Amino acid sequence: MSHNGFGHLLRFTSWGESHGPAIGVVVDGCPPRLPLAEDDIQAWLDKRRPGQSRFTTQRQEPDKVKILSGVFEGLSTGTPISLLIENVDQRSKDYGEIKDKYRPGHAQWTYQQKYGIQDYRGGGRSSARETACRVAAGAIARKVLGPDVTIRGALIQIGARAIERARWSWVETAKNPFWCPDAETAGLWEQDLDRLRKAGSSTGAVIEIQVSGMPVGLGAPIYGKLDADLAGALMGINAVKGVEIGAGFAAAAMTGEHNADEMRMRDGRPVFLSNNAGGILGGISTGQDLVIRFAVKPTSSILTPVRSIDAAGNEVEVATKGRHDPCVGIRAVPVGEAMVAFVLADHLLRHRAQNGA
Amino acid sequence: MSHNGFGHLLRFTSWGESHGPAIGVVVDGCPPRLPLAEDDIQAWLDKRRPGQSRFTTQRQEPDKVKILSGVFEGLSTGTPISLLIENVDQRSKDYGEIKDKYRPGHAQWTYQQKYGIQDYRGGGRSSARETACRVAAGAIARKVLGPDVTIRGALIQIGARAIERARWSWVETAKNPFWCPDAETAGLWEQDLDRLRKAGSSTGAVIEIQVSGMPVGLGAPIYGKLDADLAGALMGINAVKGVEIGAGFAAAAMTGEHNADEMRMRDGRPVFLSNNAGGILGGISTGQDLVIRFAVKPTSSILTPVRSIDAAGNEVEVATKGRHDPCVGIRAVPVGEAMVAFVLADHLLRHRAQNGA
Amino acid sequence: MSHNGFGHLLRFTSWGESHGPAIGVVVDGCPPRLPLAEDDIQAWLDKRRPGQSRFTTQRQEPDKVKILSGVFEGLSTGTPISLLIENVDQRSKDYGEIKDKYRPGHAQWTYQQKYGIQDYRGGGRSSARETACRVAAGAIARKVLGPDVTIRGALIQIGARAIERARWSWVETAKNPFWCPDAETAGLWEQDLDRLRKAGSSTGAVIEIQVSGMPVGLGAPIYGKLDADLAGALMGINAVKGVEIGAGFAAAAMTGEHNADEMRMRDGRPVFLSNNAGGILGGISTGQDLVIRFAVKPTSSILTPVRSIDAAGNEVEVATKGRHDPCVGIRAVPVGEAMVAFVLADHLLRHRAQNGA
Amino acid sequence: MSHNGFGHLLRFTSWGESHGPAIGVVVDGCPPRLPLAEDDIQAWLDKRRPGQSRFTTQRQEPDKVKILSGVFEGLSTGTPISLLIENVDQRSKDYGEIKDKYRPGHAQWTYQQKYGIQDYRGGGRSSARETACRVAAGAIARKVLGPDVTIRGALIQIGARAIERARWSWVETAKNPFWCPDAETAGLWEQDLDRLRKAGSSTGAVIEIQVSGMPVGLGAPIYGKLDADLAGALMGINAVKGVEIGAGFAAAAMTGEHNADEMRMRDGRPVFLSNNAGGILGGISTGQDLVIRFAVKPTSSILTPVRSIDAAGNEVEVATKGRHDPCVGIRAVPVGEAMVAFVLADHLLRHRAQNGA
């Protein structure tokens, strides 16, 4: 157990604050002899990097990753892999003003209650900046999973507007700044967000992660279930308020015969005729695609003034100046993918330990 | 790490199968000198016990708990508390028929894929019977939390029919067989479920857990967040497919200014004017009530035949005879409460360890 | 982390007090489809069982183990294996007299300081009775390791008298009540212990555990080293005060060239010409035999009166009446074997997880 | 569980190889608001630093530590503290020669067997260089323990020559290059080591750590005993082959009445009349001084040629050129202190979690 570590056999420990000299992550337990270079990790970090469109924060961070250990002559050695990302664009602005004013909906208040101290600059440890560490760790997890496992995420709702699933195209997700699989909805989101941005507001989003090429048998019942670990992993991402798998909340309204994914044989192999389970039964992967969704709340850092208090107990109004995301859900897509990748890779090793293959 | 243990400083390990001689749970790390008797645990087990209405399985299990260790002269001693519940009503029927037929939506298939063996009688390890262990462990967790923390659950949706929140009454939850806080809806559910039961079908449900008297500061960012641990704990309950906290999935559609829970001072103390956060910010409890919901799918054990395969790879039809729940969500209420209690008690100790109070 | 659990992937949780209704242990993470019956475990428990000679406590405990879960039709299922051993011979004598008098060298004093409460009857949780759980868990670990790994222990010193290593015979260990590999020394120990027993005294011992058939590569540097885990496992056995591996403390006096185990090729395979390392280099097993020794102090429960205090702060004299071991080291042999077996089996799974074979 | 993490509530994760760009350690779970500056850590690193006398390796490493996170305005914030130490003096010599030749007694062989790859330069991950991370983490642990707990180490034996305990002076340990508490023996060691160094040999040592100001009640029976954790922590240090507590192996030869530490009252408080227990009973600290010893083997890197094999299976002779320690035990003193400090600080938090004070 530790507060800033994640995973069991494959395990990462993340550290760093938004405005410190650097952030980083140590990945422990990686199998030896996997090809691994900085570029393998950088590719995923570049997807999460802010400032790539007008719909994410304008903070300019190259997010250049350095491998400090655990890799030798292009291969993992089985020893801990230390990754470091320098903070470059910490603006030296005066934080004095907001330092003691609690933004409603922001972690600043609870950190202060819990610890009695915090690095408040840029959100400190609670900043979404930390999610770069998750993405870096996730890149290594993908190597552990191997090329047959494909983990892809898409934004399926921004504000009240959801995509039309019939128009789903994975190709499309790379063509718009939203990871949106539905070109038509992407265009509408652009208008929605421009309006919100100008209004000094923000909104939430729903992300869906799908995994194909899933090994059968991952997940360790009863208290290491794959769905439980995925839910914990995704709910732990900044601003996430809900997680569902397969039919999710909609399953509550179904009957047993509609919800059950019937099975037939095709070409001598068992197939499922539907996927309400989202690829998991009894906490163990079925081999079907994993389907997981999570909801991200609107960021609390907005220009619109809201009522709050300060550290001295005065009633104040708070409006956040500076660079922020109108929809933090956008950048949550690669982060969600990374967390799913890490959970799966850890479970792959756990499964192999107990079952030998 | 272990597959069948839950929690960190306060930790339980559960064991047992549906049709073995007994099930049980060992609770480790309990603070010393807490008053604890079998009755304290039995009271909660009785709430979960099946066969109390026609809407749950007719299996008759007294679920009588025995304390085998860790309690001396009515007080916890700080050593592990071993709890044992004998299985009494394992019907000696012939399981041969269903043993090799995979019920769609049931864990039997994945257990077989993962382990190549299983005690298939009554669902074996994957049976909801194991949730009695969770409830027993949760009873001890409530002792650790003390009397000021109140954890209550209610069923807020069965099938497509949700309660009317304006009619919410906690008193009402004890008056109907559904833990329903809305008397009027309870009556309709009765009709809905009778119809489903006669049709040999089943349906899902949504449960809401609320916690009042919450200590401020529980939760250990970044990878021991309270919401992440709660989500994992609830998603790990049998048949759960979704978890949300506070505004949950609805937060996706909100704007930042509507989602943010504004703060004012009242009688010299900070108060929140709303609770979209569900009592957690940045993974740390705010002191507001916790509000968590989870969705339970319809049970896969139904009389209606569904298409499946058997162990030999033949296509078959499966209909489950015997005693089953038309809505397993009903019995999930005390189980959800117990898991929430355990997560909170564990975090109380974790918080005390780092912060000293 | 938990206080009463041991191991990582293969993990056991022990519970129970000396004079409670039962003691037990839950073994989690066992690979599926291993043949396992109560007799497999009973055989090892019988070796540890007290009252088999006049040199161990006369408490008569059948130590009959029951498997309550995790085994189906003679095979492990991959789910937790719960083992229960009833306490039979808890004498209903009056403990009032010693209850508040702290025996020097006994855990009673520290338990009271730590917890402010304890089940003092028969030593409660700190009783050597708990070691039966270790032996039972170790029996399962041996199944995980398979028949090629042989773990054997011997008593090599009682009091000041050590065996003559040149006379070492494993066959001999089964022929005397001391697990002594040297028949001549065994005879002398008999006289030594009779004298001590009559004098109402006790003495210490040194045990050596050897493991042959060792897999190469077990141990996970830097903080999961095999030697570190073995040292912790053995030091954690009741009354152990020292652990050494290979040349151990004697290595301090050696030169580098004498200590280094030189290597040659024999029949195309690398061999070591000595084994000062005791089978471990850099925390990883070399494939050579493991050689580990641990020292057990004399029991503090003796007839000879010693000076102490009581709970009220009075100065008192304490003499322990009742049934006790003149040399607890004797029964530590199967316990040490069991702990070594468990560490190795856990590491076998850990190694397989990371390295795939 | 992870391979390169140590501790539970207070936990560090170390990373880095001897000849990589840097080594480092992340300390997680540190209580908030402890004063902490780089100098606090540097002071302890300077004690371990090589090249300070002719009796340790001549590698010149400033071992300058940087705090990258977790500290704000001079105080710990409760978030992970990342410490980085750059490698400066990695000589760019050609390692080609020794790369495939296994030094007897060195971890190179087992790493290769386990991982099939390694950064062999300077010992890579198995290098004693990593112990700087332990010392850095230990410096933070001392802060957690507070000023009343004093942890001091001394070298009490080099080769076959032990100190005279009657001459013990803590003041003396700072006056010679050996942490020797006995001035006279220190002079003799100087001669011994000069002779060994010239002969191209090396030798072992025994270190004793003492802790005064111990809190009562640390240690969590049965499987989180303080002595078990200390033994594991010390046995895990490079080259350690034995650990003992209090009377240690000598306890085997004692009788119960001589071994038991009798108690009396002095000034209204309980005192022990001896300390054969070394400050621990039943795995729990008594409040007496902790007394722990560990044995370090002679380094395997010596000029004297020894017989070995190479990666291709050829029989070879190996002599290690370059900079090495004639007695690695010397630098093990601050490392041992650091590990003891970390175990105690972790247990302080664990105790507080369960017992509330």
CSV table of C-alpha atoms in Angstrom, one decimal, chain C residues 163-336:
chain,number,residue,atom,x,y,z
C,163,ILE,CA,26.4,-31.2,16.6
C,164,GLU,CA,29.5,-32.6,14.8
C,165,ARG,CA,28.8,-31.7,11.2
C,166,ALA,CA,31.0,-34.6,10.0
C,167,ARG,CA,28.5,-37.0,11.4
C,168,TRP,CA,25.5,-35.3,9.6
C,169,SER,CA,22.9,-37.9,8.5
C,170,TRP,CA,19.4,-36.8,7.3
C,171,VAL,CA,18.2,-40.3,8.0
C,172,GLU,CA,19.1,-39.8,11.7
C,173,THR,CA,16.8,-36.7,12.1
C,174,ALA,CA,13.8,-39.0,12.0
C,175,LYS,CA,15.1,-41.3,14.6
C,176,ASN,CA,15.4,-39.0,17.6
C,177,PRO,CA,13.0,-36.6,19.2
C,178,PHE,CA,15.2,-33.6,18.3
C,179,TRP,CA,15.5,-33.7,14.5
C,180,CYS,CA,19.2,-34.1,15.3
C,181,PRO,CA,21.3,-35.3,12.3
C,182,ASP,CA,24.0,-36.5,14.6
C,183,ALA,CA,23.1,-39.6,16.7
C,184,GLU,CA,25.8,-39.1,19.2
C,185,THR,CA,24.9,-35.5,20.0
C,186,ALA,CA,21.2,-36.5,20.2
C,187,GLY,CA,22.1,-38.8,23.1
C,188,LEU,CA,23.9,-36.1,24.9
C,189,TRP,CA,21.1,-33.6,24.4
C,190,GLU,CA,18.7,-36.1,26.0
C,191,GLN,CA,20.8,-35.9,29.2
C,192,ASP,CA,21.2,-32.2,28.9
C,193,LEU,CA,17.5,-31.6,28.6
C,194,ASP,CA,16.5,-34.0,31.4
C,195,ARG,CA,18.8,-32.1,33.7
C,196,LEU,CA,17.3,-28.8,32.6
C,197,ARG,CA,13.8,-30.0,32.9
C,198,LYS,CA,14.3,-31.2,36.4
C,199,ALA,CA,16.0,-27.9,37.3
C,200,GLY,CA,12.9,-26.1,36.1
C,201,SER,CA,14.9,-24.3,33.5
C,202,SER,CA,15.0,-24.1,29.7
C,203,THR,CA,17.5,-23.5,27.0
C,204,GLY,CA,17.9,-22.3,23.4
C,205,ALA,CA,18.8,-23.9,20.1
C,206,VAL,CA,20.0,-23.4,16.6
C,207,ILE,CA,18.1,-24.8,13.6
C,208,GLU,CA,19.4,-25.3,10.1
C,209,ILE,CA,17.2,-25.5,7.0
C,210,GLN,CA,18.5,-26.8,3.7
C,211,VAL,CA,16.7,-26.7,0.4
C,212,SER,CA,17.8,-28.8,-2.5
C,213,GLY,CA,16.3,-28.9,-6.0
C,214,MET,CA,16.2,-25.1,-6.0
C,215,PRO,CA,15.0,-23.3,-9.1
C,216,VAL,CA,17.5,-20.6,-10.4
C,217,GLY,CA,16.4,-17.0,-10.4
C,218,LEU,CA,14.0,-16.8,-7.4
C,219,GLY,CA,14.1,-13.4,-5.6
C,220,ALA,CA,13.3,-10.0,-6.8
C,221,PRO,CA,15.9,-7.3,-6.3
C,222,ILE,CA,16.3,-4.9,-4.7
C,223,TYR,CA,13.5,-4.9,-2.1
C,224,GLY,CA,12.1,-8.3,-2.6
C,225,LYS,CA,15.4,-10.2,-2.3
C,226,LEU,CA,15.0,-13.9,-1.4
C,227,ASP,CA,17.4,-13.7,1.5
C,228,ALA,CA,15.7,-10.6,2.9
C,229,ASP,CA,12.3,-12.4,2.7
C,230,LEU,CA,13.7,-15.5,4.3
C,231,ALA,CA,15.4,-13.6,7.1
C,232,GLY,CA,12.1,-11.8,7.8
C,233,ALA,CA,10.1,-15.0,7.7
C,234,LEU,CA,12.4,-16.8,10.1
C,235,MET,CA,13.0,-13.9,12.5
C,236,GLY,CA,9.2,-13.7,12.8
C,237,ILE,CA,8.9,-17.1,14.3
C,238,ASN,CA,8.3,-17.0,18.1
C,239,ALA,CA,11.5,-16.7,20.1
C,240,VAL,CA,13.9,-16.4,17.1
C,241,LYS,CA,16.8,-14.0,17.8
C,242,GLY,CA,19.1,-14.5,14.8
C,243,VAL,CA,19.2,-15.6,11.2
C,244,GLU,CA,22.1,-16.3,8.9
C,245,ILE,CA,22.5,-17.6,5.4
C,246,GLY,CA,25.4,-19.7,4.0
C,247,ALA,CA,28.6,-18.8,5.8
C,248,GLY,CA,26.6,-16.2,7.8
C,249,PHE,CA,28.3,-14.4,10.6
C,250,ALA,CA,31.5,-16.4,9.9
C,251,ALA,CA,31.7,-14.6,6.5
C,252,ALA,CA,32.8,-11.5,8.4
C,253,ALA,CA,36.1,-13.1,9.2
C,254,MET,CA,36.8,-14.5,5.7
C,255,THR,CA,38.8,-13.0,2.9
C,256,GLY,CA,37.2,-12.3,-0.5
C,257,GLU,CA,39.0,-15.1,-2.2
C,258,HIS,CA,38.0,-17.7,0.4
C,259,ASN,CA,34.4,-16.5,0.6
C,260,ALA,CA,33.8,-16.4,-3.2
C,261,ASP,CA,32.2,-19.6,-4.4
C,262,GLU,CA,34.3,-20.4,-7.5
C,263,MET,CA,32.7,-21.8,-10.6
C,264,ARG,CA,33.6,-24.5,-13.1
C,265,MET,CA,31.8,-26.4,-15.8
C,266,ARG,CA,30.8,-30.0,-15.2
C,267,ASP,CA,29.0,-32.0,-17.9
C,268,GLY,CA,28.4,-28.8,-19.7
C,269,ARG,CA,26.7,-27.2,-16.7
C,270,PRO,CA,28.0,-24.6,-14.4
C,271,VAL,CA,28.8,-25.8,-10.9
C,272,PHE,CA,30.0,-24.0,-7.8
C,273,LEU,CA,32.9,-25.4,-5.8
C,274,SER,CA,31.7,-24.2,-2.5
C,275,ASN,CA,28.5,-22.7,-1.0
C,276,ASN,CA,29.4,-19.8,1.3
C,277,ALA,CA,26.6,-17.9,-0.4
C,278,GLY,CA,24.1,-20.4,0.9
C,279,GLY,CA,22.5,-20.5,-2.5
C,280,ILE,CA,21.7,-16.8,-2.9
C,281,LEU,CA,23.7,-14.0,-4.8
C,282,GLY,CA,22.3,-10.5,-5.1
C,283,GLY,CA,19.1,-11.6,-3.5
C,284,ILE,CA,18.5,-14.2,-6.3
C,285,SER,CA,18.8,-18.0,-6.0
C,286,THR,CA,21.8,-19.5,-7.7
C,287,GLY,CA,20.4,-23.0,-8.0
C,288,GLN,CA,22.7,-24.3,-5.2
C,289,ASP,CA,21.2,-25.6,-2.1
C,290,LEU,CA,19.8,-23.0,0.2
C,291,VAL,CA,21.4,-23.1,3.7
C,292,ILE,CA,19.8,-21.0,6.4
C,293,ARG,CA,20.2,-21.1,10.2
C,294,PHE,CA,18.3,-19.5,12.9
C,295,ALA,CA,18.7,-19.2,16.7
C,296,VAL,CA,15.9,-19.7,19.2
C,297,LYS,CA,16.1,-18.3,22.7
C,298,PRO,CA,15.2,-20.3,25.7
C,299,THR,CA,11.5,-20.1,26.6
C,300,SER,CA,10.7,-17.5,29.3
C,301,SER,CA,8.1,-19.9,30.9
C,302,ILE,CA,10.1,-21.6,33.5
C,303,LEU,CA,9.6,-23.0,37.0
C,304,THR,CA,12.6,-21.0,38.4
C,305,PRO,CA,11.3,-17.8,39.9
C,306,VAL,CA,12.5,-14.6,38.3
C,307,ARG,CA,12.0,-10.9,39.3
C,308,SER,CA,9.3,-9.0,37.6
C,309,ILE,CA,6.5,-6.5,38.1
C,310,ASP,CA,2.7,-6.8,37.9
C,311,ALA,CA,0.1,-4.7,36.2
C,312,ALA,CA,-0.4,-2.6,39.3
C,313,GLY,CA,3.3,-1.7,39.4
C,314,ASN,CA,4.3,-4.0,42.2
C,315,GLU,CA,7.6,-5.8,42.2
C,316,VAL,CA,6.9,-9.5,42.2
C,317,GLU,CA,8.5,-12.9,41.5
C,318,VAL,CA,7.2,-15.1,38.7
C,319,ALA,CA,7.4,-18.8,38.3
C,320,THR,CA,5.4,-20.4,35.6
C,321,LYS,CA,3.6,-23.6,36.5
C,322,GLY,CA,2.0,-25.8,34.0
C,323,ARG,CA,3.0,-27.5,30.8
C,324,HIS,CA,5.9,-26.0,28.9
C,325,ASP,CA,8.8,-26.8,26.5
C,326,PRO,CA,12.3,-27.0,28.0
C,327,CYS,CA,13.5,-26.2,24.5
C,328,VAL,CA,11.0,-24.6,22.2
C,329,GLY,CA,13.7,-24.8,19.5
C,330,ILE,CA,12.8,-28.5,18.9
C,331,ARG,CA,9.3,-27.7,17.6
C,332,ALA,CA,10.7,-24.8,15.6
C,333,VAL,CA,12.2,-27.2,13.1
C,334,PRO,CA,9.0,-27.9,11.1
C,335,VAL,CA,7.9,-24.3,11.6
C,336,GLY,CA,11.1,-23.1,10.0
